[in-house]
Coordinates of C-alpha atoms in Angstrom, one line a residue:
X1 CA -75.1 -247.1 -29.8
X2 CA -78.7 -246.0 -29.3
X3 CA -78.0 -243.5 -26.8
X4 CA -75.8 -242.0 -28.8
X5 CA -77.9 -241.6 -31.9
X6 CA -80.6 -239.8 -29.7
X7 CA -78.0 -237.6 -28.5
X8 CA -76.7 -237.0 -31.5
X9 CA -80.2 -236.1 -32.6
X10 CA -81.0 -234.2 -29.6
X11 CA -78.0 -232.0 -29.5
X12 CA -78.8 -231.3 -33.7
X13 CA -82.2 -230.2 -32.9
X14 CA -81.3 -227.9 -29.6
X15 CA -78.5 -226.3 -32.1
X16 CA -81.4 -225.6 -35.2
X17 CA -83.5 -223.7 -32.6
X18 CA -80.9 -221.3 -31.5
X19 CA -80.0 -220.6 -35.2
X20 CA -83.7 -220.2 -35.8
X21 CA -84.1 -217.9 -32.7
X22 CA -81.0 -216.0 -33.9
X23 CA -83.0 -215.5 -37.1
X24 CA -86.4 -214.4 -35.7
X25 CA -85.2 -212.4 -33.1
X26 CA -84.5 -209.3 -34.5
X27 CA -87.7 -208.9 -36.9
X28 CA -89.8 -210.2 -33.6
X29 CA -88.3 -208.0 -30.8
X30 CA -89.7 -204.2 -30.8
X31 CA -86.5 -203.3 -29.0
X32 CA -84.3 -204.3 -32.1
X33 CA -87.3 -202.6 -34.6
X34 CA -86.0 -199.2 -35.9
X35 CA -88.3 -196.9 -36.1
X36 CA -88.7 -194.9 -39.4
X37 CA -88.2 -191.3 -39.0
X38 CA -91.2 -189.0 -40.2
X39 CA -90.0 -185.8 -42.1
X40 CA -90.9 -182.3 -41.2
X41 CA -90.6 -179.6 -43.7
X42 CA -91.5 -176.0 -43.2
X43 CA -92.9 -173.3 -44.9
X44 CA -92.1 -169.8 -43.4
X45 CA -92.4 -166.6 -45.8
X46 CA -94.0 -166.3 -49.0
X47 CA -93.9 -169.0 -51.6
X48 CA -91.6 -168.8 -54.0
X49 CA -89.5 -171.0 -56.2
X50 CA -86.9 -171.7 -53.6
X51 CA -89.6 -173.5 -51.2
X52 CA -91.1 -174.7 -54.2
X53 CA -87.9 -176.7 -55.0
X54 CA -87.4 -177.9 -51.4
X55 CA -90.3 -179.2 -51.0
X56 CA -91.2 -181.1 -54.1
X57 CA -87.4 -182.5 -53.5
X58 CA -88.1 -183.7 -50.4
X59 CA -91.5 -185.3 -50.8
X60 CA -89.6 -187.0 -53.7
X61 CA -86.8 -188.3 -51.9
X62 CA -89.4 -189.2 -49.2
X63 CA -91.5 -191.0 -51.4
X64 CA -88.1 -192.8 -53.2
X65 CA -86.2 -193.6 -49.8
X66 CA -85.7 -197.6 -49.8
X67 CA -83.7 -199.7 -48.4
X68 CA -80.3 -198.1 -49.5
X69 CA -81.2 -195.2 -48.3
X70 CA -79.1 -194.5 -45.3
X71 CA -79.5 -191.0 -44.4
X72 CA -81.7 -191.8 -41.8
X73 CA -81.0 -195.3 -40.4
X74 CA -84.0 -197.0 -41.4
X75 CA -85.2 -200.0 -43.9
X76 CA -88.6 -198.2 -45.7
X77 CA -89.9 -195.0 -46.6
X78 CA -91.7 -192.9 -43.5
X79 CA -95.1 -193.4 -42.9
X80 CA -96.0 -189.8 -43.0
X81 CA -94.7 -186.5 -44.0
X82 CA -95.1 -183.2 -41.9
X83 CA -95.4 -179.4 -43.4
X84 CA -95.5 -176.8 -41.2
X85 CA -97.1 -173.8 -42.7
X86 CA -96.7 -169.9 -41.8
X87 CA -97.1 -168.0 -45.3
X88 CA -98.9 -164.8 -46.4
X89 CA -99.1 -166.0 -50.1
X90 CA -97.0 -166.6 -52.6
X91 CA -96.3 -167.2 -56.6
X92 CA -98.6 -169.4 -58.8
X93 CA -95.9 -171.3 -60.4
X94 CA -94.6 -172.4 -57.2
X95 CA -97.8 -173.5 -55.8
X96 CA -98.8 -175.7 -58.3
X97 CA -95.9 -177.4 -58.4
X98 CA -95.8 -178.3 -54.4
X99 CA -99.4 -179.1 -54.4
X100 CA -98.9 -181.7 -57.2
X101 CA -96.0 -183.3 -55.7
X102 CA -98.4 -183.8 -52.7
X103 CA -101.2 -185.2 -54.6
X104 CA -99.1 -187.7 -56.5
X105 CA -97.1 -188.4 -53.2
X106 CA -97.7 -192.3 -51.9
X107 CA -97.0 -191.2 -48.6
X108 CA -99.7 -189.4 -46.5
X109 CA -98.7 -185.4 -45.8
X110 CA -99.9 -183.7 -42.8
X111 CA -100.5 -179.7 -42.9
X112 CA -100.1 -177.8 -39.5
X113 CA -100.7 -174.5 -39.7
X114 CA -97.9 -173.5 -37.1
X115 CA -96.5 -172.0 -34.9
X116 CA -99.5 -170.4 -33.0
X117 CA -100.0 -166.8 -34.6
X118 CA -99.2 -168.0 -37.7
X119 CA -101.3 -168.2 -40.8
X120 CA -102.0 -170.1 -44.0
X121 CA -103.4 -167.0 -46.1
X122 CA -104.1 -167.3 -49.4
X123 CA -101.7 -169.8 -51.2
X124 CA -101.5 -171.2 -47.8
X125 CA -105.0 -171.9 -48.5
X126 CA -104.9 -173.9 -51.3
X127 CA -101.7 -176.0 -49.9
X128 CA -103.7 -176.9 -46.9
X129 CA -106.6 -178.0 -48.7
X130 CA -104.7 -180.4 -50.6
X131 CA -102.7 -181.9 -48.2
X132 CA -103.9 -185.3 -47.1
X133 CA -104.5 -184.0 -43.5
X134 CA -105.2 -180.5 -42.5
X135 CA -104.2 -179.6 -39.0
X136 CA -103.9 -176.1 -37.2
X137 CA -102.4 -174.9 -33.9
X138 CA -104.9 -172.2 -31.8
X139 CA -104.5 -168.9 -32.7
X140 CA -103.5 -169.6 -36.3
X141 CA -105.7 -168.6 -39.6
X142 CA -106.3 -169.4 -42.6
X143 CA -108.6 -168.2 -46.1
X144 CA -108.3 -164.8 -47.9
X145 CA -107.2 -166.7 -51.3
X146 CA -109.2 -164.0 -53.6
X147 CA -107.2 -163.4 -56.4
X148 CA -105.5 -160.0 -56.4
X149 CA -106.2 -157.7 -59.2
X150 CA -102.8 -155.1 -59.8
X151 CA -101.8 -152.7 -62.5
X152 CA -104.2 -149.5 -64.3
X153 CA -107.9 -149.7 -64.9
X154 CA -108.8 -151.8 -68.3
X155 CA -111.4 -150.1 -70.3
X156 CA -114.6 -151.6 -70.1
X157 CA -115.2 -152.6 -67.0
X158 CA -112.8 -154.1 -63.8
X159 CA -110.7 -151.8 -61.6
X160 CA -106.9 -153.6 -62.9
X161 CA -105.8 -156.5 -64.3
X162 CA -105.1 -160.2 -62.6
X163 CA -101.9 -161.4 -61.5
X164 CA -101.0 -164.0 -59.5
X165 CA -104.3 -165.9 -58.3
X166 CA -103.0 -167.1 -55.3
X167 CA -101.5 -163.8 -53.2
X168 CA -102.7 -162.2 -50.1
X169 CA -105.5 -159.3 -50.6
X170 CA -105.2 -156.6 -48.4
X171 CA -108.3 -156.8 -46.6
X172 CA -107.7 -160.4 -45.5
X173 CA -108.6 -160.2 -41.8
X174 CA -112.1 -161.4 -40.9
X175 CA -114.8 -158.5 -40.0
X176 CA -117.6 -159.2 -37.8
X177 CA -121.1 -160.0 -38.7
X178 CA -123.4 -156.9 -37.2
X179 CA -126.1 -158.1 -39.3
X180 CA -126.1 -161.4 -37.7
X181 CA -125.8 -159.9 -34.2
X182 CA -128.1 -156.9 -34.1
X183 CA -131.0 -158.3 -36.7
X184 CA -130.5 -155.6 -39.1
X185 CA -128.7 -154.8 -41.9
X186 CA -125.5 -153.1 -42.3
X187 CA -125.4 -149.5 -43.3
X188 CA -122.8 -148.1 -45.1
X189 CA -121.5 -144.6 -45.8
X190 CA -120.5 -145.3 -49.2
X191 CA -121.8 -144.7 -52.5
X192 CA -123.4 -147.4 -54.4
X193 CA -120.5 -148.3 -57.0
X194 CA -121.1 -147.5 -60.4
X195 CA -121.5 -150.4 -63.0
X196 CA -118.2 -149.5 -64.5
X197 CA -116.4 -150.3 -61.5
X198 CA -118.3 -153.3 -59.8
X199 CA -118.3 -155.0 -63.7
X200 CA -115.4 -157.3 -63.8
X201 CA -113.5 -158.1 -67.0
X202 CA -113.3 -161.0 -68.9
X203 CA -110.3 -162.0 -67.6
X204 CA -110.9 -161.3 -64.1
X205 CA -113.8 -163.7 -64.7
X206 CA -111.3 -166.2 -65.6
X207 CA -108.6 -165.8 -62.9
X208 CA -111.2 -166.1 -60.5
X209 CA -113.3 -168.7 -62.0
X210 CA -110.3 -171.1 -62.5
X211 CA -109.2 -170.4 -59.0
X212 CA -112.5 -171.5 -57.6
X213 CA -112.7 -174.8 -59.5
X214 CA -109.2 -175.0 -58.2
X215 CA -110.2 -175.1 -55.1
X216 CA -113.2 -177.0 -55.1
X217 CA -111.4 -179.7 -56.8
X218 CA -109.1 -179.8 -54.0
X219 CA -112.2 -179.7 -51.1
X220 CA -114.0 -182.5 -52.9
X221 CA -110.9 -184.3 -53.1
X222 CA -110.3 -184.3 -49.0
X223 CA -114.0 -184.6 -48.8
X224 CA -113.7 -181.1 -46.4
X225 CA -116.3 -177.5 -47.1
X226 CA -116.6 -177.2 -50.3
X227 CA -118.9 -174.1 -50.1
X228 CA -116.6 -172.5 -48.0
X229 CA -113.2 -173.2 -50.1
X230 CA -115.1 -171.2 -52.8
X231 CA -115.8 -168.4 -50.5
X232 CA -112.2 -168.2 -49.7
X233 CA -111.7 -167.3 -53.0
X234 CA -114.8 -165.1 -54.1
X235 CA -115.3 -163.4 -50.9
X236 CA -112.0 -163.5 -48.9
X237 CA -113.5 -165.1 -46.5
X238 CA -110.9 -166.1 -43.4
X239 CA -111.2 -168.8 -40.4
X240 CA -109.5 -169.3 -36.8
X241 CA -108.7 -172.9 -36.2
X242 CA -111.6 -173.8 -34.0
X243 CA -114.2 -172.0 -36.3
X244 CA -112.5 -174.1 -39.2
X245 CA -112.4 -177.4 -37.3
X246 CA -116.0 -176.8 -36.5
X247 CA -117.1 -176.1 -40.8
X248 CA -114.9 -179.5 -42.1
X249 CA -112.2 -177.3 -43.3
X250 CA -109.6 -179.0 -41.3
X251 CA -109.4 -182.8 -39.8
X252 CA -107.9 -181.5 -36.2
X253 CA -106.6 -179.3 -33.7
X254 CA -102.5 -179.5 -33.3
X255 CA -100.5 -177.6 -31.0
X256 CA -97.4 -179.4 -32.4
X257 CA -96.2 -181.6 -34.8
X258 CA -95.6 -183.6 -32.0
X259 CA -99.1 -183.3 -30.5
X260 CA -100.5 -184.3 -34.3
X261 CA -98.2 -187.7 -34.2
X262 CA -100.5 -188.5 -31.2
X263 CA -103.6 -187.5 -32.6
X264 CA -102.8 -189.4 -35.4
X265 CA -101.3 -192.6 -34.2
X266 CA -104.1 -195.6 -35.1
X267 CA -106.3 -193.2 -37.6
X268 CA -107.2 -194.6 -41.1
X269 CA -106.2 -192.1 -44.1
X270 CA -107.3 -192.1 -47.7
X271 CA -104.9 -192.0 -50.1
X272 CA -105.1 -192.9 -53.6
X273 CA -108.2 -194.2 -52.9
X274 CA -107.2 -197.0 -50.7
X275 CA -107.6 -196.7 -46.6
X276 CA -104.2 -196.6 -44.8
X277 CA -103.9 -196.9 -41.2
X278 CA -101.2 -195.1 -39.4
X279 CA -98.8 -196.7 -37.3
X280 CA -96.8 -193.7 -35.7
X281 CA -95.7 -195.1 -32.1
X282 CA -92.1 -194.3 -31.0
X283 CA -91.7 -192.8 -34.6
X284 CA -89.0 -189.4 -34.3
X285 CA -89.3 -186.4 -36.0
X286 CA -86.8 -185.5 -38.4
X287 CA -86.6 -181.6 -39.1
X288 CA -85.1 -181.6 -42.7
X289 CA -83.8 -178.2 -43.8
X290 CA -83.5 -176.9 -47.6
X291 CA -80.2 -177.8 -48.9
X292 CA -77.7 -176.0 -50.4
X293 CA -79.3 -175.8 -53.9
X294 CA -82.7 -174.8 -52.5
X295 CA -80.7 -171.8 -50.2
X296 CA -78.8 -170.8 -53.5
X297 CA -82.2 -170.6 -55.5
X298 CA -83.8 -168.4 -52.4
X299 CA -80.6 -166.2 -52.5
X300 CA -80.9 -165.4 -56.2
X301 CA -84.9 -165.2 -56.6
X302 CA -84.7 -162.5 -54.1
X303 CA -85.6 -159.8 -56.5
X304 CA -83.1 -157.2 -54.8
X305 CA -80.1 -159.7 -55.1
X306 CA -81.3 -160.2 -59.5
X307 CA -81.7 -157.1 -59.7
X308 CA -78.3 -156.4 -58.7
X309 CA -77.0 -159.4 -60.6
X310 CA -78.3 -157.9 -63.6
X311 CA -76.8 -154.4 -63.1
X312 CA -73.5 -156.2 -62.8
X313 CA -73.5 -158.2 -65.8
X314 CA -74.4 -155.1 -68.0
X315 CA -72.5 -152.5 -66.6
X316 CA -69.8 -155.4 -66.7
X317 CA -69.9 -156.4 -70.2
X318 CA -70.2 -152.6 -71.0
X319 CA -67.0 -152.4 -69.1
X320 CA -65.4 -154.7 -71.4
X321 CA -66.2 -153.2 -74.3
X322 CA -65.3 -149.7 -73.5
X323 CA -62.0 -150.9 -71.9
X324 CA -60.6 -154.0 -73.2
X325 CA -57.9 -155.7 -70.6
X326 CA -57.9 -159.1 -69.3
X327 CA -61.5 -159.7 -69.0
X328 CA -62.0 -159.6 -65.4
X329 CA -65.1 -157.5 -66.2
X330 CA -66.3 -159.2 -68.6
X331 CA -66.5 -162.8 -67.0
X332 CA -68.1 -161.6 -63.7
X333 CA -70.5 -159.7 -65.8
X334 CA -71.6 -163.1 -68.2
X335 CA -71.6 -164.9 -65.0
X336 CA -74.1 -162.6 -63.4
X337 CA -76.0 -161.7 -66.4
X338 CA -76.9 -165.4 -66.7
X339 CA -77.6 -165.7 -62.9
X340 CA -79.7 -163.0 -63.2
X341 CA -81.7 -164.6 -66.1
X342 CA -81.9 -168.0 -64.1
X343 CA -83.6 -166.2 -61.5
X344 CA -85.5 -164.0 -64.1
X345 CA -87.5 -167.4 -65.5
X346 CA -88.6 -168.2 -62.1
X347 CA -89.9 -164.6 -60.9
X348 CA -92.8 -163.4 -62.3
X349 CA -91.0 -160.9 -64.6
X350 CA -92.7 -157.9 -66.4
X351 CA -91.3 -157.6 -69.6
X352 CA -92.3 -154.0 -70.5
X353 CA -90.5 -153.4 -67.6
X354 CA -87.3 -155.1 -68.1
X355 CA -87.5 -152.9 -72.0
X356 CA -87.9 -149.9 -70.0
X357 CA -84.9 -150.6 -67.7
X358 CA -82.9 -151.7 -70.5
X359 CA -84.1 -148.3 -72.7
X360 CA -82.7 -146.0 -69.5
X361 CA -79.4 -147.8 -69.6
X362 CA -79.1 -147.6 -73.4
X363 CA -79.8 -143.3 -72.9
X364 CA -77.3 -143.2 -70.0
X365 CA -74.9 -144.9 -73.1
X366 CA -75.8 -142.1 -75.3
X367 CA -75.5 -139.6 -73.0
X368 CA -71.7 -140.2 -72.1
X369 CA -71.2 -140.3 -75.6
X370 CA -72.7 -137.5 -76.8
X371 CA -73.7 -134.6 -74.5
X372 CA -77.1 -133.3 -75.2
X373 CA -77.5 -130.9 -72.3
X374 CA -79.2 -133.5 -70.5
X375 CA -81.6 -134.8 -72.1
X376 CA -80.5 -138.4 -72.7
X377 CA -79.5 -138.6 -69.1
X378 CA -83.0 -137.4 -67.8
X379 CA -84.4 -139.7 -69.9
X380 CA -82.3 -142.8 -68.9
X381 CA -82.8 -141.8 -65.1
X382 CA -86.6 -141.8 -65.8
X383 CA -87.0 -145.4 -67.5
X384 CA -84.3 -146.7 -65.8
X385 CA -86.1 -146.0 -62.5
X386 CA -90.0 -147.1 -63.9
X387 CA -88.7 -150.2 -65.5
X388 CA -86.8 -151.3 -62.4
X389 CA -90.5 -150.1 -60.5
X390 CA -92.3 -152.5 -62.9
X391 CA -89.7 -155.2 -63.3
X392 CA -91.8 -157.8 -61.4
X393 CA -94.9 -158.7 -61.7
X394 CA -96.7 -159.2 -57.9
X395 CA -98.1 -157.4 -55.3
X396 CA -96.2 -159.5 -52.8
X397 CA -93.9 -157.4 -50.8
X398 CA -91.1 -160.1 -51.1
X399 CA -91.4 -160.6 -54.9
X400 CA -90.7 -157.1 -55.2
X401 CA -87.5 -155.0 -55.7
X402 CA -86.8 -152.2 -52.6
X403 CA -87.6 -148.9 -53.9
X404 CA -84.6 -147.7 -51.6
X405 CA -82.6 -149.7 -53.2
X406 CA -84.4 -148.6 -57.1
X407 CA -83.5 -144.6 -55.8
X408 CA -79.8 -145.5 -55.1
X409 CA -79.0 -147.6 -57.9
X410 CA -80.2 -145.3 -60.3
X411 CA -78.1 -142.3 -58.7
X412 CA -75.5 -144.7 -59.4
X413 CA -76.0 -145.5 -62.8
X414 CA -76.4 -142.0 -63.9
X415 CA -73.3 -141.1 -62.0
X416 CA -71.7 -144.3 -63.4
X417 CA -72.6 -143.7 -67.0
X418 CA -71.8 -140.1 -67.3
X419 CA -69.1 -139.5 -65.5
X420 CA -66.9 -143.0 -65.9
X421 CA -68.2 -144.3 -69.1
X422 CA -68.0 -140.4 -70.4
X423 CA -64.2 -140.5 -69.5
X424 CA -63.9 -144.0 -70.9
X425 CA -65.1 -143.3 -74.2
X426 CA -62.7 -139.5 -74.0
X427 CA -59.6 -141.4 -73.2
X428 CA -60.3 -143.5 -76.4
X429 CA -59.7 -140.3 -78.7
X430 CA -56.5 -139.5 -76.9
X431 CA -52.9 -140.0 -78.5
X432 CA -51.3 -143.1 -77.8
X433 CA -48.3 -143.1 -76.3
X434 CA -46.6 -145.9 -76.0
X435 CA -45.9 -149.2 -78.5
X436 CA -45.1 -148.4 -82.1
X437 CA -48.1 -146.5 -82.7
X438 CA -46.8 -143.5 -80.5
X439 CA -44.3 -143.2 -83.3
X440 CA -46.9 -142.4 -85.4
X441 CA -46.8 -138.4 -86.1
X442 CA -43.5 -138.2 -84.6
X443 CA -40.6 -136.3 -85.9
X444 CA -36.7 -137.2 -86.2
X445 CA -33.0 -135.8 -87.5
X446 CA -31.3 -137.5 -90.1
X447 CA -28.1 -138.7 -89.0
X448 CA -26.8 -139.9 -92.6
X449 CA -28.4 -138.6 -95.5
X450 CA -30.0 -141.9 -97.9
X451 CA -33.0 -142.1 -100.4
X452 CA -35.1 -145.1 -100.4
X453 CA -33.9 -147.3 -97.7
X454 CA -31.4 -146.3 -94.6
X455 CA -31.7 -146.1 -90.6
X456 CA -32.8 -143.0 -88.4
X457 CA -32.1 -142.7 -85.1
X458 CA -35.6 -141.8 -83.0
X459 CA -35.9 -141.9 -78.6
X460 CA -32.5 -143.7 -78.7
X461 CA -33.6 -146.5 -80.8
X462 CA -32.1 -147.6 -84.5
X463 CA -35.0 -147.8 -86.9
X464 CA -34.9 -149.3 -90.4
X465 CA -35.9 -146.9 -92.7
X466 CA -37.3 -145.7 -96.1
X467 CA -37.9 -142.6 -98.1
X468 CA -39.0 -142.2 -101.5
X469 CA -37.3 -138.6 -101.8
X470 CA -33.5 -138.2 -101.0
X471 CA -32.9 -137.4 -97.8
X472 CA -29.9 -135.2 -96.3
X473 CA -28.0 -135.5 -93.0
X474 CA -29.4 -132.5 -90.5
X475 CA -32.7 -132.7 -92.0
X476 CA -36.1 -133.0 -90.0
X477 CA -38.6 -136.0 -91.4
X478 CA -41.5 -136.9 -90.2
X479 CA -42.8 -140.5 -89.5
X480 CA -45.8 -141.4 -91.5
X481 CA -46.5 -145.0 -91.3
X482 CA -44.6 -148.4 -90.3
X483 CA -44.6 -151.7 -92.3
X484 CA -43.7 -154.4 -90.4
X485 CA -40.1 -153.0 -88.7
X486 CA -39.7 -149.9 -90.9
X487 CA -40.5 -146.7 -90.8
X488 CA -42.0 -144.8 -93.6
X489 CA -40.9 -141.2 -93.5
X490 CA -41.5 -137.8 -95.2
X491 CA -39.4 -134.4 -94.9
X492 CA -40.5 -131.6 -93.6
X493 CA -40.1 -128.2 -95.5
X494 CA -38.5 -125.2 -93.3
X495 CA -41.3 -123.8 -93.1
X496 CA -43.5 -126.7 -91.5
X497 CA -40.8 -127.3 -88.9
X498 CA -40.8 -123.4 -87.8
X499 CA -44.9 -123.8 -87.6
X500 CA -44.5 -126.8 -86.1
X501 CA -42.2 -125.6 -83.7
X502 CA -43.9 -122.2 -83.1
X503 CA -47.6 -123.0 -83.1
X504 CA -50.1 -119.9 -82.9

């Protein structure tokens, strides 16, 4: 009986250790370990609010992924997020948005300025100074955030006025130093500039004085060059990678994201103020592309697609007006009118000239409506073509509506609104001819003399009748009115009928 109680015991305790291994085995084995896919977003063109919206949404989702989440096989959120960056500049709006979901992101973001030849110029700038890690690939650049000055000279000092702090200038591209080199200092052939012109307004002073704190914040942050960020900004100053490795504006050297996972595999990263080692060994990269919303926004805040969307919803609902039918014109135009002023709130959008586009289409109205040798329609063509000219707000060549496409469009319109509204609004005065109206004005025999109320005979219909004076069979009448299904009628002296049937 002994035996048997030790083997009982025995075989009970072989059994709990093979459930126990069962247990353990999958948390303990790194060939059953999933690794956590690392995200890799991209930045390619200026920034606008379509990359604005994909990458805020996917740092988010980053940053939210749990165990639920089942897009990408794994248990916990990624231990690192990846933007590539290749940007000449882009909108203020957007910027600050993206650089605030990376400074409240819990997960550390890595900045690569890649692929090689690519650059992180101006808003660039500030997106890679905030980014937890800064990285560049050889042959890549970065700086030239000054903040570009657009529009006419301002009295009193300062050659236009700011716009967007954060857009490319046109002399971005780093000179060379012959002071340095030679021992001299530079001469140059132009004049000393006056007072006037060198004199910035007060607010230039703001613009760039709130992009350099900007910007310092952000360097101080990162602990990287302060006193170089701010030159970035007041002086346009511009770095290759190895010159910007070797001042502490960037953490490393990159030639891929893949090359920076092995760079960074085993380094300690600040965030929020508490160290963080990374763990990135086996981990894949997961290229994640805008979705369909994000591609929708891009399509739309091109300003040369709401431009056109805007066109169409006036020229639409004008449509509509002039020629009622079934309303085919007039949904598509309220459905692109208010596509065109979604994308309108996220451009930067000159006002003056949106009144000035909207004032040319209102003359091209007038003139269809009333001739006036031209003038209305010279008019129109001119503010419709200077408001569409200053409908945005940017010196950004992608934030800014084709002036091909301005010169055809306006041909267009005046064509458009001269021509086809011009008939439109002639047609409108024209008899109608069919429906009880055409009877209207019309003239019939009487088959059977009656006074008051009878019948007439009129285009092979029977009419119901009525005739306060005494009609006679054989005599002409006139129809003056109809109530309701009869016909109000007059007769027509002898005389009327021979003009009316003789006219001079």
């Amino acid at each position: 009986m002994l035996p048997m109680y030790y083997l009982l015991i025995s075989m009970l305790l072989i059994y709990s250790s093979m459930v126990n291994a069962n247990l353990v085995e999958p948390a303990d084995t790194p060939a059953n370990k999933v690794a956590v896919p690392i995200p890799v977003l991209t930045i390619k063109g200026a920034i606008g609010p379509a990359v604005s919206h994909y990458l805020t949404n996917e740092i988010n989702r980053a940053n939210n992924q749990s165990g639920t989440d089942t897009d990408n096989n794994s248990g916990s959120t990624p231990p690192l997020i990846i933007i590539t960056i290749d940007t000449p500049g882009g909108l203020v709006s957007s910027l600050r948005d993206i650089n605030q979901a990376i400074l409240n992101s819990d997960i550390p973001i890595a900045c690569l300025v890649y692929p090689p030849g690519a650059r992180a110029a101006s808003a660039g700038t500030y997106i890679l100074y905030a980014c937890h890690i800064a990285a560049m690939a050889t042959t890549t650049t970065l700086g030239a955030a000054t903040p570009v000055s657009i529009g006419n000279p301002l009295p009193g000092g300062g050659d236009k006025k700011p716009a967007n702090p954060y857009q490319p200038t046109p002399d971005a591209d780093n000179k060379p130093d012959t002071s340095e080199s030679s021992g001299t200092e530079p001469t140059s052939s132009k004049p000393p500039a006056s007072p006037q012109t060198t004199e910035k307004t007060a607010m230039e002073k703001k613009v760039l004085n709130d992009s350099v704190a900007y910007i310092r914040s952000l360097a101080q942050l990162r602990k990287r060059n302060v006193q170089w960020a701010e030159l970035a900004v007041t002086e346009a100053a511009t770095l290759t990678a190895v010159e910007a490795l070797d001042k502490n504006v960037i953490n490393l050297i990159a030639q891929s994201p893949q090359h920076l996972l092995q760079k960074l595999d085993g380094k300690v990263v600040s965030i929020k103020q508490q160290q963080r080692l990374l763990t990135l060994t086996n981990s894949p990269l997961e290229l994640r592309k805008p979705n369909w919303r994000s591609n929708f926004i891009g399509t739309i805040t091109d300003p040369n697609i709401a431009y056109i969307l805007m066109l169409i919803g006036v020229y639409g609902i004008l449509l509509e007006f002039y020629s009622p039918g079934i309303g085919i014109a007039g949904v598509a135009g309220s459905i692109s009118l208010f596509i065109a002023l979604y994308a309108f709130q996220l451009l930067p959008l000159d006002y003056v000239g949106l009144a000035l586009l909207l004032l040319g289409i209102a003359l091209l109205i007038a003139e269809s409506m009333s001739p006036s040798v031209g003038v209305f329609g010279l008019g129109g063509l001119v503010a419709f073509t200077l408001g569409s000219i200053f409908l945005f707000d940017t010196d950004l060549p992608q934030f800014q509506v084709s002036i091909q496409l301005i010169a055809a469009l306006a041909v267009v319109s005046l064509l458009f609104f001269v021509f086809i509204f011009g008939y439109l609004w002639d047609i409108r005065k024209n008899k109608v001819v069919s429906g009880k109206e055409a009877l209207i004005g019309a003239q019939a025999t009487v088959d059977t003399g009656f006074i008051g109320q009878g019948h007439i005979n009129i285009n092979g219909e029977r009419w119901s009748a009525y005739s306060p004076q005494k009609l006679i069979a054989g005599q002409v009448v006139q129809i003056n009115g109809i109530d309701g299904l009869t016909l109000i009628l007059l007769p027509l002296t002898e005389l009327e009928v021979n003009d009316a049937s003789n006219p001079q």
